[in-house]
């Protein structure tokens, strides 16, 4: 089937097998390998992307279902060399170790903050329930999400994209 | 050029590694797409034990996209020695050959039987279903005790027994302590327990993968491995590939926890297939395959006997283990219990000790190293039985520990195992932890809840631990019959512009080597943190190494970096003296500068690097090079320690557990990067708590793994865990110049017993003195109903059959 998907601002039209999952389309056809596959049961959340502004596990969406949609992946978050505040917060708070779950964790965190711009610890923990991390024990991820909330403009969300310019910051030193 | 004045070591530097990881610009093995690359998939046995009668691959060969199908007879040459085991623990250890692909018989569910190579991964997996294998089932052997009973069916008929090896240590025989039988028979108090270490899945988030490219002048293999250097030499030995014709690259690796320490049959298959086809081949497993075929961890039955005087002085410790190897010897799985053997006496002064471990074959997936490897198992047993002894003696469990531990002024201390602990201050860590935890306040609350019969009871769990880190002194490994050394290599190249390349043999998979090593080099050479680049994980650029496991990277590999930096400074010194026209003895080196003593005349190391590059004006006979190589082999392990305190609330009506607080004070010696240390502790705690409360594999009676996906195997999420209060004391190691001790395993080792002790403390008044892990609500509830040590009963959910009833001999004698 022929589908057209806009990924990180670029429009791609391709032939796909009906059974192709969105994550495989992104990785194998479009070369968007920043999004990764961690399980085959939709439990780990490593493949989380935004589909029309909301987080989805891209292993549980068929590529054909994304026809005509906009997809944002981890590779589309940083703008003009400036990190998204959630990316920056993950770095600042040492919220990653091996980094394999990190793309999905960041994408899910952004969606969580769209729903709740100022979540308490419990809300963050519950909001990230579908994303597994084996390295961090989650504590610094929770800290990062709450830190990001403080650095984002009110109501900013997956619309990550909507972050005000002056809050969009790069990886700094210490 | 900025010379750093403020020391980098000790700073909570945010990580250099992060930028590519948070932006998706990573180099996971599965990201590789080489021109003409084919995809390999493995057909796995559905049976735990069966003869292979026939394999028909004809339909698969004709399937869409299929390039080739191989079975053992095509692929596994007679010259292959089979998969390697690097640790023959006894001279008579059985060594059944583990083939690359099963030829005549499968010995665990998930063992590879055939491989398909196709244009796409999907086509390769489709074609697996077209392969017709006829099996003749053999008896399934899951239970270790049944496996070693007389007349038991055998996993490997030709080995004559399911006992692989029996390894013993006895302090009387070794001359390091007294006779344990005498200690026990003459003791005022003896407590015996049987503990079970359930089987766990390491569950690194990135599934295993490898890509082999045979199209260059050498074979190049990328693998999601912890051990690229070991993998290269083992691949060469296993398949007869000339070592210099094989390059192994571990690119970004998504976690390991010991689970990526093995040398994999799939890696050997990929090498063989790629060579046969002359094209690049990728293998990337599904999570379900990982759960089935990547090695598991733990899986021991521990019979522990402790003896003591009535006033609480421990007098003897006897440990008898059964360790489940699974179907074959793993790369180092045979030796995992032996690493534990030296840690059962933990931080205590035992006058007599006896250890014996029987390694057992069963028709299950192999076991091998998993975070802590032997030491978590040992720490669990000793910390659990110290609690049971405290109950028997009627003393506070913390007081019992204090009475028996090695005092700060007694270090260095040689234990009953013959190891010399370098340094420690258990008093300081414990005092800090007690204060952060509000130990006395929580004990008072516990009393109140107990007295009022509150529906929610409170328990306090203690775990004071040490571990041997920095694997390992080569001579010690030699004395334990391990097949390799424990050294690590580093090299430093000063570039003409004054920037620095550091090559380390310790290949990282999330530990932050690039950051920590940069901090070390910045201090040693007086260059800026940003001016240091760390190169690792490629046998061509980092040509020597022993890789990353056993909390060895910093305390072995990091010290090799220090040694290499010292050599660079030593090489630079005569050049500096020449340039400054002074005697070498008149120079001092600090903050990246050689200064003539008592003057402000100086030259920076960057200037010397440029002078070396130009080579116009060097002292006679000096080689124009500011490079160095160093190999460090420690003389001793390092011994981090800590005190972990857990408060658990148990709902007595449902068995539900809530961790109310978790406080730990770890002493990892000097922390090069406290931020990284804290992160390692958090992650370790999560894994140890998960063993206590959530994780465990289960098989049905046919040997099928019923916890074969993340839907069935309960890896905790953020919602399942609390926040932890972590802090540190800092007692420098005396065995290395950084004073560092290692931290990777600490949290995992200490937390499992802390949590289980807390839960049992909460429900002990129901007559409970043990519950089998994981402590599911059902098991806790069941234990409360029966007021017994029988911790069997249903596991998680309705389908959970548990691991069977454990035969705890229970209680004091």
XYZ file of C-alpha atoms in Angstrom, chain A residues 17 19 27-28 33-41 43-44 46 74-78 81 83 87-88 90-103 106 121-122 124-126 128-140 142-143 171-174, chain B residues 12-16 18-19 21-24 26 28 30-31 122-123 126 201-207 253-255 257 286-289 370-371 509-510 675-676 678-680 682-684 686-687 690 695 709-711 713 715-725:
128
model
C 3.328 -4.092 3.294
C 1.598 -5.798 8.083
C 13.553 2.499 11.137
C 13.921 0.401 8.049
C 16.757 4.714 13.726
C 16.556 6.960 16.760
C 13.349 5.156 17.632
C 14.141 1.664 18.852
C 12.441 -1.657 19.469
C 12.815 -3.182 22.923
C 10.126 -5.857 23.047
C 7.546 -7.571 20.921
C 4.594 -7.230 23.274
C 5.237 -3.475 27.104
C 8.526 -1.590 27.125
C 11.111 2.123 23.864
C 13.237 11.783 19.130
C 15.197 12.973 16.112
C 12.710 15.722 15.468
C 12.715 17.281 18.909
C 15.830 19.383 18.897
C 20.754 22.579 17.482
C 17.517 20.633 22.719
C 15.918 16.344 26.536
C 17.894 18.947 28.432
C 17.208 14.249 31.085
C 20.814 15.312 30.607
C 20.870 17.653 33.575
C 19.359 15.099 35.932
C 21.349 12.065 34.786
C 18.073 10.435 33.788
C 19.670 7.910 31.475
C 22.461 5.384 31.551
C 22.560 3.014 28.595
C 20.064 5.278 26.852
C 18.093 2.610 25.032
C 14.766 3.427 26.650
C 15.515 7.143 26.542
C 13.907 8.155 23.221
C 11.413 11.411 26.526
C 6.017 12.564 41.746
C 3.216 10.037 41.766
C 4.983 11.214 36.808
C 5.464 7.639 37.951
C 1.999 6.668 36.792
C 5.498 6.652 32.697
C 4.115 3.271 33.687
C 4.165 2.026 30.113
C 7.854 2.730 29.588
C 10.415 0.397 31.107
C 13.948 1.351 32.094
C 16.435 -1.131 33.479
C 19.269 1.232 34.365
C 18.100 4.246 36.310
C 15.633 2.936 38.862
C 13.451 5.762 37.461
C 14.287 8.221 40.231
C 16.259 10.588 38.038
C 11.021 11.375 37.581
C 13.256 14.223 38.690
C 23.521 20.806 26.153
C 25.733 22.888 28.344
C 28.669 22.158 30.494
C 28.263 22.425 34.178
C 29.189 15.658 39.511
C 29.867 16.177 35.837
C 26.911 15.613 33.565
C 27.708 12.954 31.038
C 29.412 13.366 27.705
C 24.154 11.838 26.812
C 23.990 14.072 23.797
C 21.497 9.235 23.413
C 18.912 11.959 24.050
C 18.777 13.014 20.416
C 18.486 9.579 18.837
C 22.979 6.455 18.489
C 22.902 0.527 18.186
C 20.413 -2.951 14.951
C 20.807 0.472 13.343
C 10.369 -10.446 8.282
C 10.988 -12.915 5.450
C 8.263 -16.155 8.042
C 16.282 -12.493 33.566
C 18.929 -9.770 33.216
C 16.537 -7.894 30.918
C 18.856 -5.329 29.365
C 16.566 -3.093 27.315
C 18.352 -3.527 23.997
C 17.896 -7.070 22.738
C 25.200 -1.065 23.830
C 21.835 -0.833 25.531
C 22.601 -2.311 28.901
C 24.018 -6.301 33.703
C 13.024 -10.421 19.471
C 12.400 -9.871 23.162
C 10.747 -13.268 23.435
C 13.931 -14.848 22.105
C 23.872 -11.344 36.388
C 24.511 -8.049 38.195
C 27.312 -0.016 28.084
C 25.771 2.811 30.044
C 26.210 11.917 39.968
C 27.102 8.704 38.180
C 24.079 7.942 42.573
C 22.594 6.797 39.277
C 24.291 3.426 39.547
C 19.422 3.860 42.027
C 19.473 1.382 39.177
C 21.026 -1.300 41.324
C 15.649 -1.186 41.453
C 17.084 -4.492 40.291
C 12.738 -6.365 41.774
C 10.764 -10.884 39.196
C 7.756 -11.861 27.613
C 7.582 -8.542 29.430
C 3.873 -9.200 29.684
C 7.841 -11.356 33.575
C 9.983 -5.871 35.264
C 9.051 -2.997 37.574
C 7.935 0.297 36.084
C 8.266 3.742 37.626
C 4.898 3.197 39.272
C 6.137 0.080 41.072
C 9.100 1.670 42.819
C 9.584 4.391 45.428
C 12.173 7.114 45.509
C 15.273 6.233 47.453
C 17.305 8.234 49.905
